Amino acid sequence: MDNSSDKKDDTSAQKKEVLSSLQKICLVCGDKALGYNFNAISCESCKAFFRRNALASKEFKCPFTNNCVITVVTRRFCQKCRLEKCLSIGMVKEFIMSEEDKAEKRRKIEENRARKRQRDPDDAVTSSKNVKRDDEGDTGVIPLQDTVIQYDTLSTTCSPSSTVQSPLSNDLDASLQSPQYNYTPSAPVTPGTEQPYPMKIYPIDEKSVINRAIYEQRMMDSYIYENVDSNMYGETKQNSISEKTAHRETRPQHVCEEIPSTSTNPDVNKARDILQDVER
Amino acid sequence: MDNSSDKKDDTSAQKKEVLSSLQKICLVCGDKALGYNFNAISCESCKAFFRRNALASKEFKCPFTNNCVITVVTRRFCQKCRLEKCLSIGMVKEFIMSEEDKAEKRRKIEENRARKRQRDPDDAVTSSKNVKRDDEGDTGVIPLQDTVIQYDTLSTTCSPSSTVQSPLSNDLDASLQSPQYNYTPSAPVTPGTEQPYPMKIYPIDEKSVINRAIYEQRMMDSYIYENVDSNMYGETKQNSISEKTAHRETRPQHVCEEIPSTSTNPDVNKARDILQDVER
DNA sequence: GGCCGTTCAACCCGTTCA
DNA sequence: TGAACGGGTTGAACGGCC
Ligand SMILES: [Zn+2]
Ligand SMILES: [Zn+2]
Ligand SMILES: [Zn+2]
Ligand SMILES: [Zn+2]
């Protein structure tokens, strides 16, 4: 069908194109993907799905074998398996902004807007998102539309076990015994500021550590593509592309930019631990 | 300037539109349909009928010869044949919410309502006004979305809520590819030790129907992919603004959607035949 | 340009009521 | 029984920071 791309004339541009097209497939459902979302190549819908459901405290249930094949068509049919697949292909729920993060972001945006408006008063536009109604005795200055909602409150109970293990780490280790993973037990990880988080929410520090780990994971993505591919994620399309070996050097860099830089802690070991924890 | 693809896109869009208008016909009775219900294009009445009766344990009896032609007029006359037709054209009774699910949903709605009430204790419905200022005149009024938050804190067990879940793919996979998969009704394979649905047992024949639907679905899948692949995945990118109606193409879903005219599913073909008959 | 969150219309499931 | 409706979920499009 794609006769246009038949010519594989080693133009690196072309190669790259093929490569990129290969990677533009959601690892969850096979739909078209634009890039990474929460650390995995995924489509817009799976991105939204993951963001909406991964932090929910409730657990979906699949009345069958917890093995539903997720495709662009069937993805809506079983939330449980879809979410599980999201996790198994490497989406990281810790990357979802917490309520606080979101609030802060909103605040920042508002700030910027205000600044800009001040600079160009004539062009005033929408702006203020939360106007406070006076008729109600609201105490705080909090944006009213999103109540706090602690998703993690209580109920850590779930996830007792079962579920599939993330193939990612396993495959990683197995397929390429990366020497870079020789970690040594040390890791002080300065506790420093203690976060009053009641539970599962990772303090900033830890989060950045996770990011670090994620970075590594990403580095491995290309390998996964090469080795695992069709057999692992089962029947996602026919896929067939033969020149897999060609795409070695996927994605240039841009990996590090995600790291918030709040903490420069090079503690990869810990990161890995946490990551595995997370994956579990 | 890829006008060629443009044209193709156009054509395809057009075709799709025609198709979609054609498909707004209930596959069961020929009445006007609004969309999919329980995985098949069907009218409101057949939807209600199916929901009410598909899970009923009692058997209907055909007053005639089990061969009733179901039309918008005759659909009331024989429940037996109507239900059968529903199943044969691809409606899936597993998509009907279980009692448990419904209760959960009700509870959730109630919860949301309460929360909202609490937030806006004063009157309701002030949103009649659409403040859609674009240019200027910063009114200070904000859109104030009334959609609510997604993750509600603590719902314990969750459930599928509105979207249907179905193991379809799984079953499909199993039954189509591994014949050894002999699903025994007694063991729905619930990892959870507790009893899921009170009546989650699927008789064999029913299952085959599901599988057939799923098979169709999968066929559809590849069909869609082929079609979409070139024009949409190829250069969708910006896609430009254009009409809103144009976007619908990414959503191919469901079983017998755009089956051209030759379907691999005899039932659907038959349904279509009958349908045409009916229309006459 | 990548990747977050946000928005909103469409979809589809259940409920209600005549 | 079926038309009308309420509402949760989904996903495309978009805004915005980096
Ligand atoms: Zn996806
Ligand atoms: Zn499932
Ligand atoms: Zn009908
Ligand atoms: Zn009959």
Coordinates of C-alpha atoms (C1' of nucleotides) and ligand atoms in Angstrom, one line a residue:
Chain A
M1 CA 0.0 0.0 0.0
D2 CA 2.6 2.5 0.9
N3 CA 4.4 2.5 -2.4
S4 CA 5.6 5.9 -1.8
S5 CA 7.9 4.8 0.9
D6 CA 9.1 1.9 -1.0
K7 CA 12.2 3.5 -2.1
K8 CA 14.1 3.3 1.1
D9 CA 17.0 5.0 -0.6
D10 CA 19.0 5.4 2.4
T11 CA 18.3 9.0 2.5
S12 CA 18.6 9.6 6.1
A13 CA 15.6 11.8 6.0
Q14 CA 13.6 9.0 4.6
K15 CA 14.9 6.6 7.1
K16 CA 14.0 8.9 9.8
E17 CA 10.6 9.3 8.4
V18 CA 10.0 5.6 8.4
L19 CA 11.3 5.5 11.8
S20 CA 9.1 8.2 13.0
S21 CA 6.1 6.7 11.4
L22 CA 6.9 3.5 13.0
Q23 CA 6.9 5.1 16.3
K24 CA 3.8 7.0 15.7
I25 CA 1.8 4.1 16.8
C26 CA 0.3 4.0 20.2
L27 CA 1.7 1.1 22.1
V28 CA -1.5 0.7 23.9
C29 CA -4.1 0.6 21.2
G30 CA -2.3 1.0 17.9
D31 CA -3.9 4.2 17.0
K32 CA -1.8 7.1 15.7
A33 CA 0.5 8.6 18.2
L34 CA 2.0 12.0 18.3
G35 CA 4.8 11.3 20.7
Y36 CA 5.4 10.4 24.3
N37 CA 2.8 10.8 26.9
F38 CA 3.6 9.9 30.4
N39 CA 6.6 8.3 29.2
A40 CA 5.3 6.1 26.5
I41 CA 4.4 6.5 22.9
S42 CA 0.7 6.8 22.9
C43 CA -2.2 8.3 21.2
E44 CA -4.2 11.3 22.4
S45 CA -7.0 9.2 23.6
C46 CA -4.9 6.9 25.6
K47 CA -3.1 9.9 27.0
A48 CA -6.4 11.3 28.2
F49 CA -7.6 8.0 29.4
F50 CA -4.5 7.4 31.4
R51 CA -4.5 10.9 32.9
R52 CA -8.1 10.5 34.0
N53 CA -7.9 7.0 35.4
A54 CA -4.5 6.1 36.5
L55 CA -4.7 8.0 39.7
A56 CA -8.2 7.1 40.5
S57 CA -8.4 5.1 43.6
K58 CA -10.9 2.8 42.3
E59 CA -10.1 -0.3 40.5
F60 CA -11.9 -1.3 37.4
K61 CA -12.8 -4.8 36.8
C62 CA -12.7 -7.0 33.9
P63 CA -15.2 -9.7 34.0
F64 CA -13.1 -12.0 31.9
T65 CA -9.6 -13.0 31.9
N66 CA -8.0 -9.7 32.3
N67 CA -6.4 -10.2 29.0
C68 CA -8.4 -8.2 26.7
V69 CA -6.6 -7.2 23.5
I70 CA -6.7 -3.5 23.2
T71 CA -7.2 -2.0 19.8
V72 CA -8.4 1.2 18.6
V73 CA -11.8 -0.3 18.4
T74 CA -11.9 -2.3 21.6
R75 CA -10.1 0.2 23.8
R76 CA -13.4 1.5 25.1
F77 CA -14.7 -1.8 26.1
C78 CA -12.6 -2.7 29.0
Q79 CA -11.1 0.0 31.1
K80 CA -9.4 -2.4 33.4
C81 CA -7.3 -4.0 30.7
R82 CA -6.7 -0.7 28.9
L83 CA -5.3 0.8 32.0
E84 CA -3.2 -2.2 32.7
K85 CA -1.8 -2.1 29.2
C86 CA -1.0 1.5 29.7
L87 CA 1.1 0.7 32.7
S88 CA 2.6 -2.4 31.1
I89 CA 3.9 -0.5 28.1
G90 CA 5.5 2.0 30.3
M91 CA 3.2 4.8 31.1
V92 CA 4.1 6.2 34.5
K93 CA 1.3 7.5 36.7
E94 CA 3.6 9.6 38.7
F95 CA 4.0 11.8 35.7
I96 CA 0.5 12.9 36.1
M97 CA 0.4 16.2 37.7
S98 CA -0.9 16.2 41.2
E99 CA -3.6 18.5 42.2
E100 CA -1.1 20.9 43.6
D101 CA 0.9 20.9 40.5
K102 CA -2.1 21.7 38.5
A103 CA -3.1 24.5 40.7
E104 CA 0.3 25.9 40.5
K105 CA 0.4 25.7 36.8
R106 CA -2.9 27.4 36.6
R107 CA -1.6 30.1 38.8
K108 CA 1.4 30.5 36.7
I109 CA -0.6 30.8 33.6
E110 CA -2.8 33.3 35.2
E111 CA 0.1 35.3 36.3
N112 CA 1.6 35.3 32.8
R113 CA -1.6 36.4 31.4
A114 CA -1.9 39.2 33.8
R115 CA 1.5 40.3 33.0
K116 CA 0.9 40.2 29.4
R117 CA -2.4 42.0 29.7
Q118 CA -0.7 44.7 31.6
R119 CA 1.7 45.1 28.9
D120 CA -0.9 45.2 26.2
P121 CA -3.9 46.6 27.9
D122 CA -5.8 47.1 24.8
D123 CA -5.7 43.6 23.9
A124 CA -7.4 42.4 27.0
V125 CA -9.0 39.2 26.6
T126 CA -10.6 36.5 28.6
S127 CA -8.2 36.0 31.4
S128 CA -9.3 35.4 34.9
K129 CA -10.5 32.0 35.1
N130 CA -12.0 31.9 38.5
V131 CA -14.1 34.7 39.5
K132 CA -15.2 34.6 42.9
R133 CA -18.8 35.0 43.5
D134 CA -19.5 37.1 46.4
D135 CA -22.8 35.6 47.4
E136 CA -21.3 32.7 48.9
G137 CA -19.1 32.7 51.9
D138 CA -16.2 31.1 50.5
T139 CA -13.3 31.2 52.8
G140 CA -10.3 30.8 50.8
V141 CA -9.0 32.0 47.6
I142 CA -9.1 28.7 46.1
P143 CA -10.3 28.1 42.6
L144 CA -13.7 26.9 43.1
Q145 CA -14.1 24.6 40.3
D146 CA -11.8 22.0 41.3
T147 CA -12.2 21.0 44.8
V148 CA -9.3 19.5 46.3
I149 CA -10.1 15.9 45.8
Q150 CA -7.5 13.8 47.1
Y151 CA -7.5 10.8 44.9
D152 CA -5.2 8.9 47.1
T153 CA -6.9 9.4 50.2
L154 CA -7.4 6.2 52.0
S155 CA -7.7 3.1 50.2
T156 CA -4.2 2.1 49.4
T157 CA -5.7 -1.2 49.7
C158 CA -6.0 -2.1 46.1
S159 CA -3.4 -3.5 43.9
P160 CA -2.9 -6.4 46.2
S161 CA -1.2 -8.3 43.7
S162 CA -2.1 -10.0 40.5
T163 CA -2.0 -7.9 37.4
V164 CA 0.7 -8.3 35.0
Q165 CA 4.1 -7.2 35.6
S166 CA 5.4 -4.6 33.5
P167 CA 7.4 -6.3 30.8
L168 CA 9.5 -3.3 30.4
S169 CA 12.0 -3.7 33.0
N170 CA 12.2 -7.3 32.6
D171 CA 12.8 -7.1 29.0
L172 CA 15.2 -4.5 29.4
D173 CA 17.3 -6.4 31.8
A174 CA 16.9 -9.6 29.9
S175 CA 17.5 -8.5 26.4
L176 CA 20.3 -6.3 27.1
Q177 CA 22.2 -6.8 30.2
S178 CA 23.0 -3.2 30.3
P179 CA 26.2 -2.7 32.1
Q180 CA 25.1 0.7 33.0
Y181 CA 22.8 -0.8 35.6
N182 CA 25.5 -1.8 37.9
Y183 CA 24.4 0.0 40.8
T184 CA 25.9 0.0 44.1
P185 CA 24.0 0.2 47.3
S186 CA 24.5 3.5 48.7
A187 CA 22.1 6.3 48.0
P188 CA 21.8 8.5 50.9
V189 CA 19.2 10.6 49.3
T190 CA 18.9 13.4 51.6
P191 CA 15.6 13.4 53.2
G192 CA 15.8 17.1 53.7
T193 CA 12.5 18.6 53.6
E194 CA 9.8 16.3 54.8
Q195 CA 6.7 16.3 52.9
P196 CA 3.5 16.2 54.9
Y197 CA 1.9 14.1 52.3
P198 CA -0.4 11.6 53.9
M199 CA 0.4 8.9 51.5
K200 CA 1.2 7.8 48.1
I201 CA 2.0 11.1 46.6
Y202 CA 5.6 11.3 45.9
P203 CA 7.4 14.3 47.2
I204 CA 9.2 16.4 44.7
D205 CA 12.5 14.8 45.4
E206 CA 11.4 11.4 44.7
K207 CA 9.6 12.5 41.7
S208 CA 12.6 13.8 40.1
V209 CA 14.4 10.6 40.9
I210 CA 11.7 8.8 39.1
N211 CA 12.2 11.0 36.2
R212 CA 15.7 10.0 36.2
A213 CA 14.8 6.4 36.0
I214 CA 12.3 7.2 33.3
Y215 CA 15.0 8.7 31.3
E216 CA 16.8 5.5 31.3
Q217 CA 13.8 3.6 30.4
R218 CA 13.3 5.8 27.5
M219 CA 16.8 5.2 26.3
M220 CA 15.8 1.6 26.0
D221 CA 12.8 2.2 24.1
S222 CA 14.5 1.7 20.8
Y223 CA 15.7 -1.7 21.9
I224 CA 12.3 -2.7 22.8
Y225 CA 11.1 -1.7 19.5
E226 CA 13.6 -3.8 17.9
N227 CA 13.3 -6.8 19.9
V228 CA 10.0 -7.1 21.4
D229 CA 7.7 -5.4 19.1
S230 CA 5.0 -7.6 17.7
N231 CA 5.2 -10.5 19.9
M232 CA 5.0 -8.7 23.1
Y233 CA 2.2 -6.4 22.5
G234 CA 0.4 -9.0 20.6
E235 CA -1.1 -8.5 17.3
T236 CA -1.0 -4.8 17.2
K237 CA -1.6 -4.5 13.6
Q238 CA 0.5 -6.4 11.3
N239 CA 3.4 -4.2 11.6
S240 CA 5.8 -6.1 9.5
I241 CA 8.3 -3.4 8.9
S242 CA 11.4 -5.2 8.1
E243 CA 14.0 -2.7 8.5
K244 CA 13.8 -2.7 12.2
T245 CA 17.4 -2.9 12.7
A246 CA 17.8 0.4 10.9
H247 CA 16.2 2.4 13.5
R248 CA 18.8 2.2 16.0
E249 CA 19.3 5.7 17.0
T250 CA 15.9 6.8 17.6
R251 CA 15.0 9.9 19.2
P252 CA 18.0 12.2 19.5
Q253 CA 18.0 13.6 22.9
H254 CA 15.4 15.7 24.5
V255 CA 15.3 13.1 27.1
C256 CA 16.7 15.2 29.8
E257 CA 14.6 18.1 29.3
E258 CA 11.8 16.5 31.2
I259 CA 13.8 16.3 34.3
P260 CA 12.7 19.1 36.4
S261 CA 16.1 19.8 37.6
T262 CA 14.8 20.4 41.0
S263 CA 17.0 17.8 42.3
T264 CA 20.3 16.9 40.8
N265 CA 20.5 13.8 42.7
P266 CA 22.3 11.2 40.6
D267 CA 20.9 8.4 42.5
V268 CA 19.9 6.1 39.9
N269 CA 19.6 3.1 42.1
K270 CA 17.0 4.6 44.2
A271 CA 15.3 5.7 41.1
R272 CA 15.2 2.3 39.8
D273 CA 13.8 0.9 42.9
I274 CA 11.1 3.4 43.0
L275 CA 10.4 2.8 39.4
Q276 CA 10.0 -0.8 39.9
D277 CA 7.9 -0.1 42.8
V278 CA 5.8 2.1 40.7
E279 CA 5.5 -0.5 38.1
R280 CA 4.4 -2.9 40.5
Chain B
M1 CA 0.7 20.6 -2.2
D2 CA -0.8 17.3 -1.9
N3 CA -4.0 17.8 -3.6
S4 CA -4.2 14.2 -4.6
S5 CA -4.6 13.2 -1.0
D6 CA -6.8 16.1 -0.5
K7 CA -9.1 14.8 -3.1
K8 CA -9.0 11.4 -1.8
D9 CA -9.7 12.7 1.6
D10 CA -12.6 14.5 0.3
T11 CA -14.0 11.6 -1.4
S12 CA -13.6 9.4 1.5
A13 CA -15.2 11.9 3.7
Q14 CA -18.1 12.2 1.4
K15 CA -18.5 8.5 1.1
K16 CA -18.4 8.3 4.7
E17 CA -21.0 10.8 5.2
V18 CA -23.4 9.1 2.8
L19 CA -22.6 5.9 4.5
S20 CA -23.3 7.3 7.8
S21 CA -26.5 8.6 6.8
L22 CA -27.4 5.3 5.4
Q23 CA -26.5 3.7 8.5
K24 CA -28.8 5.6 10.6
I25 CA -31.1 2.8 10.2
C26 CA -31.8 0.3 12.9
L27 CA -30.5 -3.0 11.8
V28 CA -33.2 -4.7 13.7
C29 CA -36.3 -3.1 12.6
G30 CA -35.4 -0.4 10.1
D31 CA -36.4 2.5 12.1
K32 CA -34.3 5.5 12.4
A33 CA -31.2 5.0 14.5
L34 CA -29.1 7.5 16.3
G35 CA -26.0 5.5 16.7
Y36 CA -24.8 2.4 18.3
N37 CA -26.4 0.7 21.2
F38 CA -24.9 -2.3 22.7
N39 CA -22.6 -2.5 19.9
A40 CA -25.0 -2.3 17.0
I41 CA -26.6 0.4 15.1
S42 CA -30.1 0.5 16.4
C43 CA -33.1 2.6 17.1
E44 CA -34.1 3.8 20.5
S45 CA -36.9 1.4 20.9
C46 CA -34.8 -1.6 20.0
K47 CA -32.2 -0.3 22.4
A48 CA -34.7 -0.2 25.2
F49 CA -36.2 -3.5 24.2
F50 CA -32.8 -5.2 24.2
R51 CA -31.9 -3.7 27.5
R52 CA -35.1 -4.9 29.0
N53 CA -35.2 -8.3 27.7
A54 CA -31.9 -9.6 26.7
L55 CA -30.9 -10.5 30.2
A56 CA -34.2 -11.8 31.1
S57 CA -34.1 -15.4 31.8
K58 CA -37.5 -16.2 30.5
E59 CA -37.9 -17.4 27.0
F60 CA -40.3 -15.8 24.8
K61 CA -42.5 -17.7 22.5
C62 CA -43.1 -16.9 18.9
P63 CA -46.8 -16.9 18.1
F64 CA -45.9 -17.8 14.6
T65 CA -43.1 -19.8 13.1
N66 CA -40.0 -18.3 14.5
N67 CA -39.5 -16.5 11.3
C68 CA -41.1 -13.2 11.9
V69 CA -39.9 -10.4 9.8
I70 CA -39.1 -7.5 12.1
T71 CA -40.1 -4.1 10.9
V72 CA -40.9 -0.9 12.6
V73 CA -44.5 -2.0 12.6
T74 CA -44.2 -5.6 13.4
R75 CA -41.5 -5.4 16.0
R76 CA -44.0 -5.4 18.7
F77 CA -45.7 -8.5 17.7
C78 CA -43.1 -11.0 18.5
Q79 CA -40.6 -10.5 21.2
K80 CA -38.9 -13.8 20.5
C81 CA -38.0 -13.0 17.0
R82 CA -37.1 -9.5 17.8
L83 CA -34.7 -10.4 20.4
E84 CA -33.2 -13.0 18.2
K85 CA -32.7 -10.4 15.5
C86 CA -31.1 -8.1 18.0
L87 CA -28.6 -10.7 18.7
S88 CA -28.0 -11.7 15.2
I89 CA -27.2 -8.3 14.0
G90 CA -24.6 -8.0 16.6
M91 CA -26.1 -6.6 19.8
V92 CA -24.1 -7.8 22.7
K93 CA -26.0 -8.5 25.9
E94 CA -22.8 -8.3 27.9
F95 CA -22.8 -4.7 27.3
I96 CA -25.9 -4.2 29.4
M97 CA -24.9 -3.0 32.8
S98 CA -25.3 -5.4 35.5
E99 CA -27.4 -4.6 38.5
E100 CA -24.3 -3.9 40.4
D101 CA -23.0 -1.5 37.8
K102 CA -26.2 0.4 37.7
A103 CA -26.2 0.8 41.4
E104 CA -22.8 2.1 41.3
K105 CA -23.6 4.5 38.7
R106 CA -26.6 5.8 40.5
R107 CA -24.5 6.2 43.6
K108 CA -21.9 8.1 41.8
I109 CA -24.4 10.4 40.1
E110 CA -25.9 11.1 43.4
E111 CA -22.6 11.9 44.9
N112 CA -21.7 14.3 42.2
R113 CA -25.0 16.0 42.5
A114 CA -24.6 16.4 46.2
R115 CA -21.2 17.8 45.7
K116 CA -22.3 20.2 43.2
R117 CA -25.2 21.3 45.3
Q118 CA -22.8 21.9 48.1
R119 CA -20.7 24.1 45.9
D120 CA -23.5 26.1 44.6
P121 CA -26.0 26.1 47.3
D122 CA -27.9 29.0 45.9
D123 CA -30.0 28.5 42.9
A124 CA -29.2 26.4 40.0
V125 CA -29.1 27.1 36.4
T126 CA -27.5 30.4 36.1
S127 CA -25.6 29.3 33.1
S128 CA -28.2 30.2 30.6
K129 CA -26.1 33.0 29.5
N130 CA -23.3 32.3 27.1
V131 CA -20.5 34.6 27.6
K132 CA -18.6 33.9 24.6
R133 CA -16.8 37.2 24.2
D134 CA -14.1 37.0 21.8
D135 CA -12.7 40.3 20.9
E136 CA -12.8 42.3 23.9
G137 CA -14.9 43.8 26.6
D138 CA -13.6 41.7 29.2
T139 CA -16.6 40.9 31.1
G140 CA -15.0 39.2 33.9
V141 CA -17.4 36.4 33.7
I142 CA -16.0 33.1 33.3
P143 CA -17.1 30.1 31.4
L144 CA -17.4 28.1 34.5
Q145 CA -17.6 24.7 33.2
D146 CA -20.0 22.5 35.0
T147 CA -18.5 19.4 34.0
V148 CA -17.2 17.8 37.1
I149 CA -14.1 16.3 38.2
Q150 CA -13.1 13.0 37.1
Y151 CA -11.7 11.0 39.8
D152 CA -13.9 11.0 42.6
T153 CA -12.1 10.2 45.6
L154 CA -13.1 7.2 47.1
S155 CA -15.3 5.0 45.3
T156 CA -14.3 1.7 46.3
T157 CA -15.0 -0.7 43.7
C158 CA -15.4 0.6 40.5
S159 CA -17.0 -0.1 37.7
P160 CA -17.3 0.4 34.2
S161 CA -19.9 2.9 34.4
S162 CA -21.2 4.0 31.2
T163 CA -18.9 2.6 28.8
V164 CA -19.3 -0.9 28.1
Q165 CA -16.7 -3.3 28.8
S166 CA -16.4 -6.4 27.0
P167 CA -13.9 -9.1 26.7
L168 CA -14.6 -9.3 23.2
S169 CA -11.2 -9.0 21.9
N170 CA -10.0 -11.5 24.3
D171 CA -12.5 -14.1 23.4
L172 CA -12.1 -13.4 19.9
D173 CA -8.5 -13.9 20.1
A174 CA -8.9 -17.0 21.9
S175 CA -11.5 -18.6 19.9
L176 CA -10.2 -17.6 16.6
Q177 CA -6.6 -18.3 17.1
S178 CA -6.4 -20.9 19.8
P179 CA -9.1 -23.4 19.4
Q180 CA -8.0 -25.0 22.6
Y181 CA -9.7 -22.2 24.4
N182 CA -12.7 -23.8 25.6
Y183 CA -14.5 -21.5 27.7
T184 CA -16.3 -23.1 30.4
P185 CA -19.2 -21.3 31.9
S186 CA -18.3 -22.3 35.4
A187 CA -15.1 -20.5 35.5
P188 CA -15.2 -16.9 34.4
V189 CA -11.7 -16.5 35.6
T190 CA -12.0 -13.9 38.1
P191 CA -8.9 -13.2 39.8
G192 CA -10.8 -11.5 42.4
T193 CA -11.9 -14.0 44.8
E194 CA -15.2 -12.4 45.3
Q195 CA -18.2 -13.0 43.2
P196 CA -18.3 -10.5 40.4
Y197 CA -21.6 -10.5 38.7
P198 CA -24.4 -12.7 39.8
M199 CA -25.0 -14.0 36.4
K200 CA -22.0 -13.7 34.3
I201 CA -22.3 -17.0 32.7
Y202 CA -22.3 -17.2 29.0
P203 CA -23.9 -20.0 27.2
I204 CA -22.0 -21.3 24.3
D205 CA -24.1 -20.1 21.6
E206 CA -24.2 -16.7 22.9
K207 CA -20.6 -16.7 22.9
S208 CA -20.3 -17.6 19.4
V209 CA -22.5 -14.7 18.5
I210 CA -20.2 -12.5 20.3
N211 CA -17.2 -13.9 18.6
R212 CA -18.8 -13.5 15.4
A213 CA -19.4 -9.9 16.1
I214 CA -15.9 -9.5 17.3
Y215 CA -14.6 -11.1 14.3
E216 CA -16.4 -8.7 12.2
Q217 CA -15.0 -6.0 14.4
R218 CA -11.5 -7.1 13.8
M219 CA -12.1 -7.3 10.1
M220 CA -13.3 -3.8 10.4
D221 CA -10.3 -2.9 12.2
S222 CA -8.0 -3.8 9.5
Y223 CA -10.2 -2.3 6.9
I224 CA -10.2 0.9 8.7
Y225 CA -6.5 0.9 9.2
E226 CA -5.9 0.3 5.6
N227 CA -8.1 3.1 4.6
V228 CA -7.1 5.5 7.2
D229 CA -3.5 4.6 7.1
S230 CA -2.6 6.3 3.9
N231 CA -4.6 9.4 4.0
M232 CA -5.0 10.0 7.6
Y233 CA -2.0 8.7 9.2
G234 CA 0.1 9.8 6.3
E235 CA -0.5 13.5 6.3
T236 CA -3.0 14.2 8.8
K237 CA -0.8 16.3 10.8
Q238 CA -2.3 19.7 10.8
N239 CA -5.3 18.7 9.1
S240 CA -6.4 22.2 9.0
I241 CA -9.3 23.6 10.6
S242 CA -12.0 23.2 8.1
E243 CA -15.3 21.7 9.2
K244 CA -16.0 20.2 12.4
T245 CA -17.8 17.4 10.8
A246 CA -14.8 16.3 9.1
H247 CA -13.2 14.9 12.1
R248 CA -15.3 12.0 12.5
E249 CA -13.1 9.8 10.6
T250 CA -10.9 8.7 13.4
R251 CA -13.7 7.1 15.1
P252 CA -14.4 4.0 13.4
Q253 CA -15.6 1.8 16.0
H254 CA -17.9 -0.9 16.6
V255 CA -18.7 -3.9 14.7
C256 CA -20.5 -3.5 11.6
E257 CA -19.9 0.0 10.9
E258 CA -18.7 0.7 7.5
I259 CA -19.0 -2.5 6.0
P260 CA -19.1 -1.6 2.4
S261 CA -21.7 -3.9 1.1
T262 CA -20.0 -7.2 1.3
S263 CA -19.6 -8.2 4.7
T264 CA -18.0 -11.3 5.9
N265 CA -20.7 -11.7 8.3
P266 CA -23.6 -13.5 6.9
D267 CA -25.8 -12.2 9.6
V268 CA -25.1 -8.7 8.7
N269 CA -25.7 -9.3 5.1
K270 CA -28.9 -11.0 5.9
A271 CA -29.8 -8.2 8.1
R272 CA -29.2 -5.8 5.3
D273 CA -31.2 -7.8 2.9
I274 CA -34.1 -7.9 5.2
L275 CA -33.7 -4.3 5.8
Q276 CA -34.0 -3.5 2.2
D277 CA -36.9 -5.7 2.0
V278 CA -38.5 -3.8 4.8
E279 CA -37.8 -0.5 3.3
R280 CA -39.7 -1.6 0.3
Chain C
dG1 C1' 8.4 21.2 18.7
dG2 C1' 7.3 18.2 22.7
dC3 C1' 4.2 17.2 26.1
dC4 C1' 1.6 18.7 29.9
dG5 C1' -3.6 20.0 31.2
dT6 C1' -8.2 21.9 29.6
dT7 C1' -12.3 22.2 27.0
dC8 C1' -16.3 20.6 24.9
dA9 C1' -19.1 18.2 21.7
dA10 C1' -20.4 13.7 20.7
dC11 C1' -21.6 9.1 22.2
dC12 C1' -24.1 5.9 24.6
dC13 C1' -26.0 3.9 28.8
dG14 C1' -29.8 4.2 32.1
dT15 C1' -34.1 6.6 33.7
dT16 C1' -38.5 8.6 33.3
dC17 C1' -43.0 9.2 31.9
dA18 C1' -46.9 9.1 28.9
Chain D
dT1 C1' -43.4 0.2 24.7
dG2 C1' -40.6 4.1 23.1
dA3 C1' -39.5 9.2 23.0
dA4 C1' -37.1 12.4 25.7
dC5 C1' -33.9 13.3 28.8
dG6 C1' -29.8 13.3 32.3
dG7 C1' -25.2 12.4 32.8
dG8 C1' -20.6 9.9 32.8
dT9 C1' -16.9 8.9 29.5
dT10 C1' -14.3 9.6 25.5
dG11 C1' -11.2 11.8 22.4
dA12 C1' -10.1 15.8 19.2
dA13 C1' -8.6 20.3 19.4
dC14 C1' -6.4 23.7 21.7
dG15 C1' -3.7 26.7 25.1
dG16 C1' 0.5 27.1 27.2
dC17 C1' 5.0 26.2 29.4
dC18 C1' 9.7 24.8 28.5
Ligands
ZN1 ZN -3.9 4.5 22.2
ZN2 ZN -10.6 -6.8 30.2
ZN3 ZN -35.2 -0.9 15.8
ZN4 ZN -41.7 -14.6 15.8

